[in-house]
mmCIF file of C-alpha atoms in Angstrom:
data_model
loop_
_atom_site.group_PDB
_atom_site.id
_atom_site.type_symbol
_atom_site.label_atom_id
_atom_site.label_comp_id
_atom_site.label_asym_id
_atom_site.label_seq_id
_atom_site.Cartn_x
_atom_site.Cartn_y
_atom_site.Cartn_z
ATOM 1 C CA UNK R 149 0.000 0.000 0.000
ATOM 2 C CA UNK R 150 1.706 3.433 -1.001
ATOM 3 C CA UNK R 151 2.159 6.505 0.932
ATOM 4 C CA UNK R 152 -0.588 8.391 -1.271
ATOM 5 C CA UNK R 153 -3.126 5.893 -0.989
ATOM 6 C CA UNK R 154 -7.172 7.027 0.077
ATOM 7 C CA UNK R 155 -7.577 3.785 1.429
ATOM 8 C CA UNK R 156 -7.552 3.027 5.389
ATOM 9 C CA UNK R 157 -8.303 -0.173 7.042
ATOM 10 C CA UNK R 158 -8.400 0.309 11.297
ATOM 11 C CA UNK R 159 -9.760 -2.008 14.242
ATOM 12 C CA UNK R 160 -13.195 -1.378 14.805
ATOM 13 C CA UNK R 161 -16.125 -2.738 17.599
ATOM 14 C CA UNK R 162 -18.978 -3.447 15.545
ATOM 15 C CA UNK R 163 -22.656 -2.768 16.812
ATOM 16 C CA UNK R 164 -25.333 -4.579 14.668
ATOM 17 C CA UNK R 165 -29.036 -3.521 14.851
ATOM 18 C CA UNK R 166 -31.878 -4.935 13.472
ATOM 19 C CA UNK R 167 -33.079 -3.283 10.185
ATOM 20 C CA UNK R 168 -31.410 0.002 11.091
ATOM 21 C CA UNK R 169 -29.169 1.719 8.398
ATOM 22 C CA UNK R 170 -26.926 4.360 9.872
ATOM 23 C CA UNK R 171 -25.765 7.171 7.196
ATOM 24 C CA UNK R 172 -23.149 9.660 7.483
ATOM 25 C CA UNK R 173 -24.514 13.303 8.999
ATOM 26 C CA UNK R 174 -27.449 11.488 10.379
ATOM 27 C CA UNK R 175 -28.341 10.955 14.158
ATOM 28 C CA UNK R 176 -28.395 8.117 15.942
ATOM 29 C CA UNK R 177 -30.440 7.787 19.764
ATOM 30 C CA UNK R 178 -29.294 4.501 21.115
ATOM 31 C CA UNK R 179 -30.445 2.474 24.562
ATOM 32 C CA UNK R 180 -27.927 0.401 25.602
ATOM 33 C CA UNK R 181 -28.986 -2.094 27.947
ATOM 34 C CA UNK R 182 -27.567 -5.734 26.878
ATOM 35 C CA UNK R 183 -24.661 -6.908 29.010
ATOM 36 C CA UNK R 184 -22.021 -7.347 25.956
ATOM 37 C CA UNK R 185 -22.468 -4.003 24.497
ATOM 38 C CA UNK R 186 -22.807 -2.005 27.635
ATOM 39 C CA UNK R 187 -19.057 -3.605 27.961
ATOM 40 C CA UNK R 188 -18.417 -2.184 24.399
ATOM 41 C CA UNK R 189 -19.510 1.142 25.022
ATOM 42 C CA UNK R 190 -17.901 1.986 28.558
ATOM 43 C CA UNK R 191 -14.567 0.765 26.225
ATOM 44 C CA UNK R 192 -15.250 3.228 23.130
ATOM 45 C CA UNK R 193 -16.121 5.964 25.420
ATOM 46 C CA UNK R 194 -12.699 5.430 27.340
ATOM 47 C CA UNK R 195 -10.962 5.689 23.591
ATOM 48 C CA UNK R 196 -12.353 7.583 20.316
ATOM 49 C CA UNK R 197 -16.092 7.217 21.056
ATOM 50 C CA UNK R 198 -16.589 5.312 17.967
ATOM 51 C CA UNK R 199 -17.936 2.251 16.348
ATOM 52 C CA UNK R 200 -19.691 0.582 13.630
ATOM 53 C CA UNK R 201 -23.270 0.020 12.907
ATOM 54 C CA UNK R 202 -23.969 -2.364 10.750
ATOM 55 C CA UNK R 203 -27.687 -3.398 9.481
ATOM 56 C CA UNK R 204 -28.953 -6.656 11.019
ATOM 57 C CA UNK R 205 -31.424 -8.862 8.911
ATOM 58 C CA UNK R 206 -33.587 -10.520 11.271
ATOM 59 C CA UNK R 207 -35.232 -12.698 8.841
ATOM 60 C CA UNK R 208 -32.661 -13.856 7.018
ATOM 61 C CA UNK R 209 -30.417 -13.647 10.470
ATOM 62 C CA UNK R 210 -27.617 -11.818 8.133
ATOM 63 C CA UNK R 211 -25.158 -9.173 8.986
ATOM 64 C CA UNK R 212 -24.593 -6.678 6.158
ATOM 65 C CA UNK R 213 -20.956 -6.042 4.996
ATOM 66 C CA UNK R 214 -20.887 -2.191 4.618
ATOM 67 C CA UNK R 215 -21.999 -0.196 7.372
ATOM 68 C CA UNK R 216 -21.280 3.399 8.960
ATOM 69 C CA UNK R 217 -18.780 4.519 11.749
ATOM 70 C CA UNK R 218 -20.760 6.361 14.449
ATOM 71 C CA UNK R 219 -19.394 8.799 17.194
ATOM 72 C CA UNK R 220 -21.078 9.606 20.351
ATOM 73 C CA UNK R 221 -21.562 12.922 20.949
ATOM 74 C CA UNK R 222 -23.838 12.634 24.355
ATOM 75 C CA UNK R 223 -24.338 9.821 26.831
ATOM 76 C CA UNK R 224 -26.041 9.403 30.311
ATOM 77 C CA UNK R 225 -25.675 6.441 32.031
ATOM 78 C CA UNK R 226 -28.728 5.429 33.709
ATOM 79 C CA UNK R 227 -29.165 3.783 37.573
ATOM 80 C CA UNK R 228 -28.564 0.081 36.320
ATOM 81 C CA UNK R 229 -25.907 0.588 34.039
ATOM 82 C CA UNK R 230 -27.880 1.166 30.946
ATOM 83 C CA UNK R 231 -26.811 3.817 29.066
ATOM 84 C CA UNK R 232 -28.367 6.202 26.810
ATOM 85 C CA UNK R 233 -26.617 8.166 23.785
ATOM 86 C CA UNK R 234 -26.823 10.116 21.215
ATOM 87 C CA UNK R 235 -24.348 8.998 17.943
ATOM 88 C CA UNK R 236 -23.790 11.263 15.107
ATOM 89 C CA UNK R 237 -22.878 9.141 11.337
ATOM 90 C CA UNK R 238 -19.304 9.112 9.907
ATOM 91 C CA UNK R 239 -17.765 7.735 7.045
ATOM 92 C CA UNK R 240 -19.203 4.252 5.793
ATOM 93 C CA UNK R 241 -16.962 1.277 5.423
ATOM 94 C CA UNK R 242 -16.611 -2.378 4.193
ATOM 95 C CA UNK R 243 -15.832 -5.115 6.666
ATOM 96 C CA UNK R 244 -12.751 -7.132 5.655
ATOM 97 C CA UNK R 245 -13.026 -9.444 8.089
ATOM 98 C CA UNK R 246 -14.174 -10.566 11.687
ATOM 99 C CA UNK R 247 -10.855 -10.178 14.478
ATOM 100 C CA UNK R 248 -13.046 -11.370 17.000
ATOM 101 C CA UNK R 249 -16.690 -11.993 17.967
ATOM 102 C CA UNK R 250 -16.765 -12.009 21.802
ATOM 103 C CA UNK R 251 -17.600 -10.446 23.791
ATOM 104 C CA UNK R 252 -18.534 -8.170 20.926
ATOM 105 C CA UNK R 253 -17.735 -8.433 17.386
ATOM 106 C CA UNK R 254 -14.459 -6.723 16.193
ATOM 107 C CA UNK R 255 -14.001 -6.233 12.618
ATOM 108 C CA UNK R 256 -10.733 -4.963 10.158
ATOM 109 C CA UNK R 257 -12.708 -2.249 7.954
ATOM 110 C CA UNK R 258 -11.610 -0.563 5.534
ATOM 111 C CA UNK R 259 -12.963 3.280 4.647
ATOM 112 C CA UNK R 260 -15.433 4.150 1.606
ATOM 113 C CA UNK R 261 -16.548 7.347 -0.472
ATOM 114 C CA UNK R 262 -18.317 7.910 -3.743
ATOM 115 C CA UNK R 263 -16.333 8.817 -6.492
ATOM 116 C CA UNK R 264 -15.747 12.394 -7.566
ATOM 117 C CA UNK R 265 -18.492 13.456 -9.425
ATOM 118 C CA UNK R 266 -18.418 13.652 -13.249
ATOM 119 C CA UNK R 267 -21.035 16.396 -14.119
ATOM 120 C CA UNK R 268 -23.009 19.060 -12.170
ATOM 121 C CA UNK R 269 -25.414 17.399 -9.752
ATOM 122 C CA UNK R 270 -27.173 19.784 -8.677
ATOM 123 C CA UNK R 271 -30.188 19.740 -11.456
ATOM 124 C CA UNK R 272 -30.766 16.024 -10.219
ATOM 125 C CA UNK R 273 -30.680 17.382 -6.347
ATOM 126 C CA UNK R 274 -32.959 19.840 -7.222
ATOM 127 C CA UNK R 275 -35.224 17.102 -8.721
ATOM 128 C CA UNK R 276 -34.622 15.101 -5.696
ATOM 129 C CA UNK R 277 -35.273 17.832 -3.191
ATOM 130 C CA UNK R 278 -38.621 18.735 -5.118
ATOM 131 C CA UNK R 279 -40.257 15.262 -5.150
ATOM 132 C CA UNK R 280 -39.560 15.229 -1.430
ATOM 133 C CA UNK R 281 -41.611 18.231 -1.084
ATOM 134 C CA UNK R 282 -44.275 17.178 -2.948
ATOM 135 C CA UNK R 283 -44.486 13.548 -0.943
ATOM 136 C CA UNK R 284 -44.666 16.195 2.191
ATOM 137 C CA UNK R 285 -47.468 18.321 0.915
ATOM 138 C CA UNK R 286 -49.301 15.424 0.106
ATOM 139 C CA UNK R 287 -48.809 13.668 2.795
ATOM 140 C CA UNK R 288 -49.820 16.630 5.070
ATOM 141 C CA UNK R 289 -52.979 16.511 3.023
ATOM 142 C CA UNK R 290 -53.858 13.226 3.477
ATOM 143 C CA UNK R 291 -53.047 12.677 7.484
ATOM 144 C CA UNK R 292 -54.397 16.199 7.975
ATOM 145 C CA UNK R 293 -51.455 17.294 9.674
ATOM 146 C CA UNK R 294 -48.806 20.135 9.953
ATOM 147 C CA UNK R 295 -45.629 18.138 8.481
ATOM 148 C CA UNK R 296 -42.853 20.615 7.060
ATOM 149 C CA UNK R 297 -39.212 19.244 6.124
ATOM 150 C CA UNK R 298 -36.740 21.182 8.084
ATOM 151 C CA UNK R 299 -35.285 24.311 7.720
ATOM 152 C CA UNK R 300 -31.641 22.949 7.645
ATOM 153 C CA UNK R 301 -32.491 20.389 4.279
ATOM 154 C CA UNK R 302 -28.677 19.817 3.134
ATOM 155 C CA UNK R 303 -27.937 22.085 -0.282
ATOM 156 C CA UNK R 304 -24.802 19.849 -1.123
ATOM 157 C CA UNK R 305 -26.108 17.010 -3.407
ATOM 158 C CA UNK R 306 -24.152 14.204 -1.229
ATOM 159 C CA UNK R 307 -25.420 15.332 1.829
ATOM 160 C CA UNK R 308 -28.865 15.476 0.565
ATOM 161 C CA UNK R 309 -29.199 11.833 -0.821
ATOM 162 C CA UNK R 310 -27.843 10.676 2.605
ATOM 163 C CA UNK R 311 -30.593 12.766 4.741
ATOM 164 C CA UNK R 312 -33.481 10.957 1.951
ATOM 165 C CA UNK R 313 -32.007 7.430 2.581
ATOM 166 C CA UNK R 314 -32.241 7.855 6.041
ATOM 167 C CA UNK R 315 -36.260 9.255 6.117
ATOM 168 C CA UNK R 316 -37.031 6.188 4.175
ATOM 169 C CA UNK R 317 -38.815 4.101 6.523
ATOM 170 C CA UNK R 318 -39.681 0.742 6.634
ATOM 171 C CA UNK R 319 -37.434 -0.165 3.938
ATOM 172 C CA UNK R 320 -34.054 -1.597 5.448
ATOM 173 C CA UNK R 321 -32.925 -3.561 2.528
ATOM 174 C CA UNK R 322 -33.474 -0.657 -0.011
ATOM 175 C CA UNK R 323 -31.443 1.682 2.750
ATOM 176 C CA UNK R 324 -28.776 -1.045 2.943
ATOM 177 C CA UNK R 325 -28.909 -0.989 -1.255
ATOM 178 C CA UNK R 326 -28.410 3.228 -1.273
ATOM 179 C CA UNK R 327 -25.504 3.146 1.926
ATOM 180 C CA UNK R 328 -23.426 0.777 -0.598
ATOM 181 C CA UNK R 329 -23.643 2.711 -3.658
ATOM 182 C CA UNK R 330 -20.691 4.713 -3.870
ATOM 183 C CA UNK R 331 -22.114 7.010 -6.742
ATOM 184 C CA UNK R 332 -23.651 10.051 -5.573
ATOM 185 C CA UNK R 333 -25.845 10.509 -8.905
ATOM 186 C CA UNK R 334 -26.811 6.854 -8.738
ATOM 187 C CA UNK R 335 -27.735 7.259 -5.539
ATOM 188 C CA UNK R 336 -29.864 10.260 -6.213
ATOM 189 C CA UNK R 337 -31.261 8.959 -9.421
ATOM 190 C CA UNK R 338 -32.981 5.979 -7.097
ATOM 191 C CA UNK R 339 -34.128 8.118 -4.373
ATOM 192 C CA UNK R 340 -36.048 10.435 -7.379
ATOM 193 C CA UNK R 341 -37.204 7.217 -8.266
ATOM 194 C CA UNK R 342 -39.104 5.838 -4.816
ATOM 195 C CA UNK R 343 -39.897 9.881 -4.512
ATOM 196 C CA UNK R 344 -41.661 9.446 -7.833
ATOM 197 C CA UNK R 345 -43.906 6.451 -6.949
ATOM 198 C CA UNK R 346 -44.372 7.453 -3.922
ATOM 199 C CA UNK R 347 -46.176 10.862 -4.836
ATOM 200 C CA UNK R 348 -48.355 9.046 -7.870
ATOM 201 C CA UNK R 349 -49.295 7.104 -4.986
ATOM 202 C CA UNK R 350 -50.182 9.907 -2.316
ATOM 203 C CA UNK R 351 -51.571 11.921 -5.255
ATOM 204 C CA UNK R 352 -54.265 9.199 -6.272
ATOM 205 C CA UNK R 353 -54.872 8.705 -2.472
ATOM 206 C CA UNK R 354 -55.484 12.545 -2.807
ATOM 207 C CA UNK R 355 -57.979 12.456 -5.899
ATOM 208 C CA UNK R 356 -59.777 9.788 -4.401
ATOM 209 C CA UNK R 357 -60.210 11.603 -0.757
ATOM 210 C CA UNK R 358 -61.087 15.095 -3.046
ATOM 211 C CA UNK R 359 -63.865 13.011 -4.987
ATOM 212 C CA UNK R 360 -65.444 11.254 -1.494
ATOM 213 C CA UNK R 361 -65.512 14.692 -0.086
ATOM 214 C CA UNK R 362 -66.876 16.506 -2.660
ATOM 215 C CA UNK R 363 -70.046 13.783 -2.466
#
């Protein structure tokens, strides 16, 4: 491996959850209460604060290969020595292999990143950030409710298709699909994609509640 090279493979305690995909930027609340990881945490917090999340497949009882570093930012340990936390996304990474498994798994991972774009993204994050409001507006209409996206949407394309994946609920495999891809635009081009079906959906739903309530 030369001097030069983007590529760096570390030690890392590895934290799988059921059918939760961790992205980078994106919170993480966590309640620590099984014996095995509460020894895990009180170890990262005593180091760097950070560890791997890594998407847990309870029906096919798999563990996913790529996951994302988290770092805790706040923790309060509670009368019984559970322990709640707050854990901000990092970078993602691959899992090389397993260094050991008790009493919690330890993995050799090595970093990932998209590629450098090669044209101007920001027409297809525009597209992106529109069909997102329109599944709000829509969906606002249809629960009768106030929902607004927040003030602080990302602007930069990357960060934006990670804060989508992460909304997406209820659909850990696809999440797991979009935290692999290491292709900003593909990424993006997917999301407009589930945005897309998502609104035809929501605006039938709408038509249909228009037309009973017209009656």
């Amino acid at each position: 491996m030369t001097s030069s090279s983007k590529i760096a493979v570390r030690e890392l305690p590895l934290f799988p959850l059921p059918e939760v995909v961790l992205f980078p930027t994106r919170p993480l609340p966590l309640h620590i209460f099984e014996f095995r990881y509460r020894i895990m945490m009180n170890t990262i917090l005593e180091s760097d604060r950070r560890f791997g999340v890594l998407m847990f497949d309870p029906v096919k009882g798999t563990i996913a290969n790529t996951g994302c570093c988290a770092e805790i930012v706040h923790h309060q340990r509670l009368p019984d020595d559970r322990i709640k936390m707050l854990t901000l996304g990092q970078q993602r990474f691959r899992v090389l292999e397993y260094v050991r498994e008790k009493p919690y798994r330890v993995g050799l991972v090595e970093w990932i990143e998209d590629q450098a774009p090669t044209k101007d993204l920001r027409p297809l994050s525009s597209d992106v950030e529109q069909l997102l409001r329109d599944v709000v507006r829509l969906s606002a209409k249809l629960t009768e409710q106030n929902i607004e996206l927040p003030e602080d949407l990302p602007d930069l394309p990357t960060e934006l298709s990670y804060w989508v994946a992460s909304n997406l609920y209820g659909v850990a495999p696809e999440q797991q699909l979009l935290l692999e891809m290491q292709d900003t635009a593909t990424r993006l081009e997917r999301e407009a994609e589930i945005l897309t079906s998502t609104r035809n959906h929501l605006a039938a739903r709408a038509v249909l509640k228009d037309t009973f309530n017209e009656k």
